[in-house]
């Protein structure tokens, strides 16, 4: 069917009806295929030019990405995706597990092996019928220490000419599922808890949630909540100017510690506008908002907006996934799930997050180290920004080709006025310089608390590919309850659940939107997580303490096993 469209008009090509099997074959051949509003989009040519990074697209391969794309992109950006449409689908779409997450896809002509796999799965099911199907036990092509995914990996290695009869002669006893470990059982408990707490994952229930979510978006748009209040930003600008002027005055008066305090507060407040600009929540124009964001982030803050967007877009798509979400991948310092004890491989950083001796020590005491470590968080953001810019992780062609060079210029500007102009030239003594730098950076710690607060205490369980976008966002994100007069301090980050559903809504409208989202949650039966700032912090510390205790128990068990083995050899 695909080959028959070669040489036809583009409109005819876009109307080509593609079957699920044909789409699976394209993905197996390495094509970047996503489903968008019933259309099949092949994003190969756009992958390396995407301003938000390639990883975000890779997590959508084989999935209906309609809600994720609509949430994160403007109407103009979505219209440009039409040029990448290669066909359409008929009826509802059953999501594949993307290759980056371990999904397995059959190349064209592999149906014979597929039937053999089904036969083996059926034969083995009688021995595994007592356990519930879940991402833990039914991982696809994801080998682990426990041997998960062994059946599918074995079958993938069979010769192409293998017949059903020859495959069926395999000793099925070698294909028995491995006995789940204690950690696997705990993961299953978390999944079961979420399955009991949140709406069912059947198509009818999830489709209803999606339809109501989209209707809510139309209501939000009709009520003008996507329109930005520039008067509110004028007030923000006055606040920024006051803080920076106070920093300069205190610097002039020789009050270096106090000057650092005001500078840190200045950076803390700027981060909120950078977040708005990164989501096109100010002017809703990609180029203008991105420029605003880079000027503030790079020239005034020394941090890369490009790095943040690449990181943050992935976070919005695979929120709270231990293997995939960079915003919760803080090994060896923090682990919010026992799954990090397995030395998971991060698909974002393309490296193994090793659970080594240092990590074992840090995780056991992480609830005590949480706040002290966050006071140094800004230094890590410098490292990540430089890594992104110097190694050229951003797009080098397309509409964002110039961003890297603009950001490098911004970095040079920042370190000139801050590093040379303030720290070196104005502050006279080494001790005063150290105090100034440390205070200005440590005072931004509340920002890092605000960022982690919304997710660290929430679920990290994977409920599979059938969970809808709105349910996953609300299951993995909490809002923070605070009085309206404190909104300036939280900068919109107290409405993260609302923000994850509708990222492009200007933050000054999030409080009004929250009431609509709460009504939506009540209608569809999704629990809405809302904590006060103090209670939210208690939840996070409680989660860190729980995982720390699990780490201590695991270490004790491993020590006991090692001692028994040692005695057995004596």
XYZ file of N, CA, C and O in Angstrom, residues 2 18 21-33 40 42 44 86 106-108:
88
model
N 1.968 1.187 0.731
C 2.844 2.353 0.777
C 3.486 2.591 -0.566
O 3.552 3.710 -1.064
N -3.214 3.431 6.292
C -2.151 2.534 6.731
C -2.655 1.636 7.855
O -3.298 2.105 8.801
N -0.240 -3.011 11.140
C 0.908 -3.856 10.792
C 1.902 -3.104 9.921
O 3.127 -3.263 10.082
N 1.408 -2.296 8.994
C 2.306 -1.513 8.141
C 3.070 -0.490 8.969
O 4.273 -0.267 8.765
N 2.381 0.133 9.910
C 3.040 1.127 10.764
C 4.080 0.454 11.644
O 5.187 0.980 11.834
N 3.757 -0.725 12.156
C 4.733 -1.469 12.956
C 5.972 -1.787 12.131
O 7.107 -1.679 12.609
N 5.774 -2.171 10.871
C 6.906 -2.464 10.002
C 7.788 -1.249 9.766
O 9.022 -1.353 9.734
N 7.178 -0.081 9.587
C 7.949 1.146 9.405
C 8.800 1.456 10.639
O 9.966 1.842 10.527
N 8.197 1.293 11.813
C 8.944 1.556 13.052
C 10.082 0.554 13.197
O 11.193 0.907 13.625
N 9.827 -0.705 12.829
C 10.871 -1.732 12.901
C 12.048 -1.389 12.000
O 13.195 -1.757 12.283
N 11.778 -0.679 10.914
C 12.840 -0.271 9.988
C 13.543 1.009 10.441
O 14.391 1.541 9.724
N 13.168 1.521 11.606
C 13.844 2.690 12.156
C 13.153 4.005 11.891
O 13.720 5.071 12.186
N 11.932 3.977 11.352
C 11.209 5.216 11.082
C 10.611 5.792 12.365
O 10.211 5.049 13.265
N 10.564 7.112 12.434
C 10.004 7.803 13.591
C 8.551 8.119 13.292
O 8.227 9.147 12.701
N 7.662 7.212 13.701
C 6.246 7.305 13.360
C 5.433 7.636 14.613
O 5.542 6.954 15.638
N -0.928 9.716 10.285
C 0.365 9.073 10.525
C 1.469 10.051 10.144
O 1.565 10.471 8.985
N 5.479 10.894 9.895
C 6.845 10.357 9.853
C 7.802 11.515 10.103
O 8.015 12.351 9.243
N 11.100 11.602 10.788
C 12.544 11.357 10.651
C 13.313 12.622 10.275
O 14.347 12.939 10.872
N 2.159 11.006 6.263
C 2.325 10.021 5.184
C 1.080 9.155 5.011
O 1.071 8.263 4.148
N 8.017 -5.910 14.794
C 8.276 -6.919 13.759
C 8.521 -6.251 12.410
O 7.683 -5.489 11.934
N 9.631 -6.547 11.790
C 9.840 -6.059 10.424
C 8.835 -6.711 9.483
O 8.232 -7.733 9.815
N 8.614 -6.134 8.313
C 7.705 -6.750 7.350
C 8.123 -8.184 7.033
O 9.310 -8.485 6.896
